[in-house]
Coordinates of C-alpha atoms and ligand atoms in Angstrom, one line a residue:
M1 CA 116.1 87.3 87.7
E2 CA 115.8 90.8 86.7
E3 CA 112.3 90.9 88.2
H4 CA 113.6 89.3 91.3
N5 CA 116.2 91.9 91.7
R6 CA 113.8 94.7 91.0
R7 CA 111.4 93.6 93.6
N8 CA 114.1 93.1 96.1
A9 CA 115.8 96.5 95.3
L10 CA 112.4 98.1 95.8
K11 CA 112.1 96.3 99.1
I12 CA 115.3 97.5 100.4
G13 CA 114.4 100.9 99.1
G14 CA 111.2 100.6 100.9
V15 CA 113.1 99.4 104.0
L16 CA 115.4 102.3 104.3
G17 CA 113.2 104.9 102.6
A18 CA 110.2 104.1 104.9
L19 CA 112.6 104.2 107.8
G20 CA 112.9 107.7 106.6
A21 CA 109.3 107.8 106.8
L22 CA 109.5 106.7 110.3
S23 CA 111.3 109.5 111.6
A24 CA 110.3 114.0 111.1
A25 CA 111.1 117.8 111.3
G26 CA 113.8 119.9 112.8
S27 CA 113.7 122.5 115.4
A28 CA 110.2 123.8 115.0
H29 CA 111.4 127.1 116.3
A30 CA 113.8 127.6 113.3
R31 CA 111.1 126.7 110.8
P32 CA 109.8 129.6 108.8
L33 CA 106.1 130.6 108.6
W34 CA 104.0 128.4 106.4
T35 CA 103.3 130.5 103.3
W36 CA 102.7 127.7 100.8
S37 CA 99.5 128.3 99.0
P38 CA 96.6 125.7 99.1
G39 CA 96.1 127.0 95.5
G40 CA 99.0 124.7 94.5
S41 CA 97.5 121.7 96.1
V42 CA 95.4 118.8 94.8
A43 CA 92.5 120.5 96.5
G44 CA 93.3 123.8 94.7
T45 CA 91.9 125.7 97.7
G46 CA 92.0 125.6 101.4
A47 CA 92.1 127.6 104.6
G48 CA 95.9 127.7 104.6
V49 CA 96.3 126.9 108.2
D50 CA 99.9 126.1 109.2
P51 CA 100.0 122.3 109.1
R52 CA 102.5 122.3 112.0
W53 CA 99.3 122.7 114.0
V54 CA 97.1 120.2 112.3
W55 CA 97.2 116.5 113.2
D56 CA 94.6 113.9 112.5
P57 CA 91.9 114.5 115.0
E58 CA 89.5 111.7 114.0
A59 CA 92.1 109.0 114.0
D60 CA 93.9 110.6 117.1
D61 CA 90.7 110.5 119.2
L62 CA 89.8 107.1 118.2
V63 CA 93.1 105.5 118.9
A64 CA 93.6 107.3 122.1
S65 CA 90.2 106.0 123.2
L66 CA 91.2 102.4 122.0
L67 CA 94.2 102.6 124.1
D68 CA 92.4 104.0 127.1
R69 CA 89.8 101.2 126.8
G70 CA 92.5 98.5 126.6
E71 CA 91.2 97.3 123.3
V72 CA 94.4 97.6 121.3
P73 CA 95.7 94.1 121.8
R74 CA 92.4 92.7 120.6
V75 CA 92.3 95.0 117.7
N76 CA 95.7 94.3 116.5
E77 CA 95.0 90.7 116.6
L78 CA 91.9 91.1 114.5
L79 CA 93.4 93.4 112.1
R80 CA 96.3 91.0 111.4
T81 CA 93.8 89.2 109.1
W82 CA 92.9 92.3 107.2
T83 CA 95.4 92.6 104.4
T84 CA 93.9 93.3 101.0
N85 CA 92.2 96.6 99.9
S86 CA 88.8 95.2 99.1
Q87 CA 88.7 92.6 101.9
P88 CA 85.7 93.1 104.4
L89 CA 86.8 94.2 107.8
P90 CA 87.1 91.3 110.3
D91 CA 84.1 90.7 112.6
G92 CA 84.4 91.8 116.2
L93 CA 86.0 95.1 115.8
P94 CA 84.7 97.9 118.0
S95 CA 82.0 99.9 116.1
D96 CA 83.8 103.2 116.2
L97 CA 86.9 101.7 114.8
R98 CA 85.0 99.9 112.1
D99 CA 83.2 103.2 111.1
F100 CA 86.5 104.9 110.9
L101 CA 88.1 102.2 108.8
E102 CA 85.3 102.0 106.4
Q103 CA 85.6 105.7 105.7
A104 CA 89.3 106.0 105.8
R105 CA 89.9 103.1 103.3
A106 CA 88.0 105.0 100.5
L107 CA 90.2 106.4 97.8
P108 CA 89.9 110.2 97.2
S109 CA 87.6 111.2 94.3
W110 CA 90.6 112.5 92.4
A111 CA 92.5 109.2 92.4
D112 CA 93.1 108.2 88.8
Q113 CA 93.6 104.4 88.2
A114 CA 95.1 105.0 84.8
K115 CA 97.8 107.1 86.5
L116 CA 98.4 104.6 89.3
D117 CA 98.8 101.9 86.6
Q118 CA 101.4 104.1 84.8
A119 CA 103.2 104.7 88.0
Y120 CA 103.6 100.9 88.4
D121 CA 104.9 100.8 84.8
F122 CA 107.5 103.5 85.7
T123 CA 108.4 101.7 88.8
E124 CA 109.1 98.5 87.0
R125 CA 111.2 100.3 84.6
R126 CA 113.1 102.3 87.2
G127 CA 113.0 99.9 90.1
L128 CA 116.7 99.6 90.7
Y129 CA 117.2 103.4 90.8
L130 CA 114.1 103.9 93.0
G131 CA 115.2 101.3 95.4
L132 CA 118.6 102.6 95.7
L133 CA 117.4 106.2 96.1
Y134 CA 114.6 105.3 98.6
G135 CA 117.4 103.8 100.7
M136 CA 120.5 105.9 100.2
A137 CA 118.8 109.2 99.8
S138 CA 115.4 109.1 101.6
G139 CA 116.4 106.5 104.2
M140 CA 119.6 108.3 105.3
M141 CA 117.9 111.8 105.0
S142 CA 115.4 110.7 107.6
T143 CA 118.1 110.5 110.2
V144 CA 118.8 114.2 109.8
I145 CA 115.1 115.1 110.1
P146 CA 115.2 115.8 113.8
K147 CA 111.5 115.4 114.7
E148 CA 111.4 112.1 112.8
A149 CA 114.6 110.8 114.2
R150 CA 113.4 111.6 117.8
A151 CA 110.0 110.1 117.3
V152 CA 111.4 106.9 115.8
Y153 CA 114.1 106.5 118.4
H154 CA 111.9 107.1 121.4
S155 CA 108.8 105.2 120.3
Y156 CA 108.4 101.5 121.0
G157 CA 109.9 100.4 117.7
G158 CA 113.0 102.4 118.3
A159 CA 114.3 99.7 120.5
N160 CA 114.1 96.9 117.8
M161 CA 115.1 98.6 114.6
K162 CA 115.2 95.5 112.4
D163 CA 111.6 94.7 113.1
R164 CA 110.7 98.3 112.8
I165 CA 112.4 98.6 109.4
S166 CA 110.8 95.6 108.0
K167 CA 107.3 97.0 109.0
T168 CA 108.1 100.3 107.5
A169 CA 109.5 98.7 104.4
K170 CA 106.1 97.2 103.7
L171 CA 104.8 100.7 102.7
G172 CA 107.8 101.3 100.5
Y173 CA 107.3 98.0 98.9
D174 CA 103.5 98.0 98.6
I175 CA 103.5 101.5 96.8
G176 CA 105.5 99.9 94.0
T177 CA 103.4 96.8 93.4
R178 CA 101.2 96.4 90.2
N179 CA 98.0 96.3 92.1
A180 CA 98.9 98.8 94.9
Y181 CA 95.6 100.6 95.0
R182 CA 93.5 98.0 93.1
P183 CA 91.0 95.8 95.0
D184 CA 93.5 92.8 95.3
G185 CA 96.5 95.2 96.4
E186 CA 97.5 96.0 99.9
M187 CA 98.5 99.7 99.9
I188 CA 95.2 101.0 101.2
V189 CA 95.4 98.6 104.1
T190 CA 99.0 99.6 104.8
C191 CA 98.3 103.3 104.7
V192 CA 95.2 103.1 106.9
K193 CA 97.0 100.9 109.5
T194 CA 99.9 103.3 109.3
R195 CA 97.5 106.1 110.0
L196 CA 96.4 104.3 113.1
V197 CA 100.0 103.7 114.2
H198 CA 100.7 107.5 113.8
A199 CA 97.7 108.2 116.0
G200 CA 99.0 105.8 118.6
V201 CA 102.3 107.5 118.6
R202 CA 100.7 110.9 119.0
H203 CA 98.9 109.6 122.1
L204 CA 101.9 107.7 123.5
L205 CA 105.1 109.7 122.9
P206 CA 104.0 112.7 124.9
Q207 CA 103.9 110.3 127.9
S208 CA 107.6 109.5 127.3
P209 CA 109.9 111.5 129.6
H210 CA 112.8 110.8 127.2
W211 CA 111.0 112.2 124.2
N212 CA 109.7 115.1 126.2
R213 CA 113.2 116.0 127.2
V214 CA 114.4 116.4 123.6
A215 CA 111.3 117.3 121.6
P216 CA 110.4 120.8 120.8
E217 CA 106.8 120.0 120.0
D218 CA 104.1 118.7 122.4
V219 CA 102.4 116.3 120.0
P220 CA 104.4 114.6 117.2
I221 CA 103.6 113.8 113.6
S222 CA 101.7 116.9 112.5
Q223 CA 100.6 117.1 108.9
A224 CA 103.6 119.3 108.2
D225 CA 105.8 116.6 109.6
I226 CA 104.2 114.0 107.4
M227 CA 104.9 116.3 104.4
V228 CA 108.4 116.7 105.3
T229 CA 108.9 113.0 105.2
W230 CA 106.9 112.7 102.1
H231 CA 109.4 115.2 100.4
S232 CA 112.3 113.1 101.7
L233 CA 110.8 110.3 99.7
A234 CA 109.0 111.3 96.7
T235 CA 110.5 114.8 96.0
T236 CA 114.0 113.8 96.9
V237 CA 114.0 110.7 94.7
R238 CA 112.5 112.6 91.8
Q239 CA 115.1 115.4 92.1
N240 CA 118.0 112.8 92.2
L241 CA 116.6 111.1 89.1
V242 CA 116.6 114.4 87.4
E243 CA 120.1 115.2 88.4
W244 CA 121.3 111.9 87.2
Q245 CA 119.7 112.7 83.9
V246 CA 117.6 109.6 83.8
P247 CA 115.0 110.4 81.2
I248 CA 111.5 110.7 82.8
P249 CA 108.8 111.4 80.2
P250 CA 106.0 113.7 81.5
V251 CA 103.5 110.8 81.7
D252 CA 105.8 108.9 84.0
S253 CA 106.7 112.0 86.1
E254 CA 103.1 112.8 86.7
A255 CA 102.2 109.1 87.4
Y256 CA 104.9 108.8 90.0
L257 CA 103.7 112.0 91.6
H258 CA 100.2 110.8 91.6
S259 CA 100.9 107.6 93.4
W260 CA 102.6 109.7 96.2
Q261 CA 99.7 112.1 96.2
V262 CA 97.2 109.3 96.8
T263 CA 99.5 107.9 99.5
A264 CA 99.7 111.2 101.4
H265 CA 95.8 111.4 101.3
M266 CA 95.5 107.8 102.5
L267 CA 97.9 108.6 105.4
G268 CA 95.5 111.3 106.5
V269 CA 97.0 114.4 105.0
D270 CA 94.5 117.1 104.0
D271 CA 94.3 117.6 100.4
E272 CA 95.1 121.3 100.8
Y273 CA 98.7 120.3 101.7
I274 CA 99.3 117.9 99.0
P275 CA 101.2 119.4 96.0
A276 CA 99.5 119.3 92.7
S277 CA 102.7 119.3 90.6
W278 CA 106.4 118.8 91.0
D279 CA 107.0 122.5 90.8
E280 CA 104.6 123.0 93.8
A281 CA 106.3 120.0 95.6
D282 CA 109.8 121.5 95.0
A283 CA 108.6 124.8 96.4
Q284 CA 107.0 123.2 99.4
A285 CA 110.0 121.1 100.1
K286 CA 112.2 124.1 100.0
Q287 CA 110.0 125.7 102.7
V288 CA 109.5 122.6 104.9
L289 CA 112.3 120.1 104.3
D290 CA 115.5 121.9 103.5
P291 CA 115.5 124.3 106.6
V292 CA 114.7 121.5 109.2
L293 CA 117.7 119.3 108.3
E294 CA 119.9 118.9 111.3
P295 CA 121.9 116.2 113.1
T296 CA 120.7 114.8 116.5
P297 CA 122.1 112.1 118.7
E298 CA 119.0 110.0 117.9
G299 CA 119.4 110.4 114.2
N300 CA 123.0 109.6 114.3
N301 CA 122.3 106.5 116.2
L302 CA 119.7 105.5 113.6
A303 CA 122.2 106.3 110.7
Q304 CA 124.7 103.9 112.3
I305 CA 122.1 101.1 112.4
L306 CA 121.3 101.8 108.7
M307 CA 124.9 101.8 107.7
N308 CA 125.4 98.4 109.3
I309 CA 122.2 96.9 108.1
G310 CA 123.6 94.9 105.3
P311 CA 125.8 91.8 105.2
D312 CA 129.3 92.8 105.7
N313 CA 130.6 91.5 102.5
G314 CA 130.2 91.9 98.8
A315 CA 129.7 95.3 97.3
F316 CA 127.1 96.4 99.7
S317 CA 129.5 97.3 102.4
E318 CA 129.5 100.2 105.0
P319 CA 132.2 102.2 103.2
L320 CA 130.3 102.0 100.0
I321 CA 127.0 102.9 101.6
G322 CA 128.8 105.7 103.3
A323 CA 130.4 107.0 100.0
F324 CA 127.0 106.7 98.3
T325 CA 125.3 108.7 101.0
R326 CA 127.9 111.3 100.7
Y327 CA 127.4 111.3 96.9
V328 CA 123.7 111.7 96.9
L329 CA 123.2 113.8 100.1
G330 CA 126.4 115.8 99.9
D331 CA 129.3 116.6 102.3
R332 CA 127.2 118.6 104.8
I333 CA 124.8 115.7 105.7
A334 CA 127.6 113.0 105.4
D335 CA 129.7 115.0 107.9
W336 CA 126.8 115.5 110.3
L337 CA 126.3 111.7 110.2
L338 CA 130.0 111.2 110.9
I339 CA 130.4 109.2 107.8
P340 CA 134.1 108.9 107.1
R341 CA 135.5 110.1 103.8
E342 CA 136.3 107.2 101.6
P343 CA 139.6 107.7 99.6
V344 CA 138.7 105.2 97.0
Y345 CA 134.8 105.1 96.7
D346 CA 134.2 108.9 97.0
P347 CA 136.2 109.8 93.8
M348 CA 135.2 106.7 92.1
L349 CA 131.4 107.6 92.6
R350 CA 132.0 111.2 91.4
T351 CA 133.9 110.0 88.3
F352 CA 132.2 107.0 87.2
W353 CA 128.6 107.1 88.4
P354 CA 127.4 109.6 85.8
P355 CA 128.7 107.7 82.9
F356 CA 127.5 104.4 84.4
I357 CA 123.9 105.8 84.5
A358 CA 124.3 107.3 81.0
A359 CA 125.6 104.0 79.6
R360 CA 122.9 102.0 81.4
E361 CA 120.3 104.2 80.0
L362 CA 121.6 103.9 76.5
G363 CA 121.9 100.1 77.0
V364 CA 125.4 100.1 75.8
H365 CA 128.4 98.3 77.3
F366 CA 130.2 100.5 79.8
P367 CA 133.3 102.2 78.5
G368 CA 136.3 102.4 80.7
A369 CA 137.1 100.4 83.7
P370 CA 134.7 97.4 83.6
E371 CA 135.4 96.4 87.3
T372 CA 134.1 99.7 88.5
Y373 CA 130.9 99.4 86.5
W374 CA 130.5 95.9 87.6
M375 CA 130.8 97.0 91.1
F376 CA 128.1 99.6 90.7
D377 CA 125.8 97.1 89.1
E378 CA 126.5 94.7 91.9
F379 CA 125.9 97.4 94.4
L380 CA 122.4 97.9 93.0
R381 CA 121.7 94.1 93.0
Q382 CA 123.1 93.6 96.4
A383 CA 120.6 95.9 97.8
V384 CA 118.4 92.9 97.6
L385 CA 120.3 91.1 100.2
L386 CA 119.5 93.8 102.8
Y387 CA 115.9 92.9 103.1
L388 CA 115.5 90.0 105.3
S389 CA 111.9 89.4 105.6
E390 CA 111.3 88.0 102.1
G391 CA 108.0 86.1 102.0
E392 CA 107.2 86.8 105.6
R393 CA 103.8 88.4 106.4
I394 CA 104.5 91.7 108.0
S395 CA 101.8 93.2 110.2
I396 CA 101.7 96.9 111.1
E397 CA 100.2 97.2 114.5
I398 CA 99.2 100.0 116.8
P399 CA 101.9 100.5 119.5
Q400 CA 101.0 100.2 123.2
G401 CA 103.9 101.9 124.7
N402 CA 107.2 103.8 124.1
R403 CA 110.8 102.8 124.0
P404 CA 111.4 101.8 127.6
S405 CA 114.6 103.8 128.1
Ligands
LIG501 C1 105.4 104.0 111.9 C2 105.3 105.3 107.3 C3 105.7 109.9 108.5 C4 106.8 108.5 113.0 C5 105.2 104.0 110.5 C6 104.9 102.8 109.8 C7 104.9 103.2 108.4 C8 105.1 104.6 108.4 C9 104.7 102.3 107.3 C10 104.6 101.4 110.3 C11 105.8 100.7 110.8 C12 105.7 100.2 112.3 O1 104.6 99.9 112.7 O2 106.8 100.1 112.9 C13 105.3 106.7 107.2 C14 105.2 107.4 106.0 C15 105.3 108.8 106.4 C16 105.5 108.8 107.8 C17 105.1 106.9 104.6 C18 105.2 110.0 105.5 C19 105.0 110.1 104.2 C20 106.1 109.9 109.9 C21 106.6 111.1 110.6 C22 106.9 110.7 111.8 C23 106.7 109.2 111.9 C24 106.6 112.5 110.1 C25 107.4 111.4 113.0 C26 107.6 112.7 113.2 C27 106.6 107.1 113.1 C28 106.7 106.3 114.2 C29 106.3 105.0 113.9 C30 105.8 105.1 112.6 C31 107.3 106.8 115.6 C32 106.3 103.8 114.7 C33 105.7 103.6 116.0 C34 106.1 102.3 116.7 O3 105.8 101.2 116.3 O4 106.8 102.4 117.6 N1 105.4 105.0 109.7 N2 105.4 107.5 108.3 N3 106.3 108.8 110.7 N4 106.0 106.4 112.2 FE1 105.7 106.9 110.2

């Protein structure tokens, strides 16, 4: 039962958190110069070019060409059967795509399977918190990352958020599985397919008059944008766990970071932009994430959808989601998202959440009002109900158009 809850909580975390991943970065104009040093990256060195002007040229040229050649429907169909990391590519793929995939599926030389195994161990022990934070912190934060929100809203998937969310959730789920990056896992395939999707979006969104009207950039999803979203996931989750005083031994902390470092690489981010430590990650996030947060009409629309995503009963109700969002992201962001103040839940979370976590960590029975603690526990558990695609095969596919209107 616990395992079931954990898996599902991770899924919903994946759902909303990856939705976060769907969206990225505020007014480019307002963003300060890039001064984060490649010396703090997993590469340890680099040219230090501002990643706002770096995309993914290899994947971008390839997918643009596939779209121009009209080959995307056939490619999507063929790739539907490619699901596990070590599985040979399906026959019949265009040779340029095949060459790209063979090279893109290779893990970086610095990937460390022992750390990835440890990351799973950590995820298993902390699954409920991670799921909740991917959803409530990362997922909701994505809606105030303007470039991400606009890209998500105006791309094809923006018109069908449920489908979109389930696809995005796949990445949030796969990263937490035991064999994520092992031969029988699915995370490599998920990342590489996502890389193709992002390349498709880079080609297609600039053709959308709606996106062009509102976007400050000419081409979406730069490497800086991907790192912004990365921080809204990994860095934000880790910062919240620290704030909640959830004990994270260094070996877990490093392993969790590592699984996200490998993920960034597999999504096409250059190693010189991937932080080598949490200190470096915090410093980079301060520079690229914090200053871009801002409300947009698109983001507020997405936030509304997220708030209403669960069944309208039980503990996982819109008011509690709203209160939790306010609790983890603060008044400024909650007010941007027009989340109403909750006279009961807001003070309840402020008062009882810290002792709830402390008691959970100590494995003791909760002192004080048992109903409140039961509700928190139920809130964690009911996250499971939000994810609707249990058992369904989800296929991440290259888009062929934008949101029609
Ligand atoms: C699609 C993950 C960064 C915009 C996806 C998908 C995943 C994903 C799993 C596939 C879902 C689908 O096909 O619907 C991530 C992760 C990121 C990241 C893990 C960073 C760590 C970004 C950024 C942007 C973005 C920075 C925009 C600025 C999009 C869009 C789509 C998409 C528009 C969907 C295209 C469509 O189907 O209409 N992303 N993403 N993503 N992503 Fe990302």
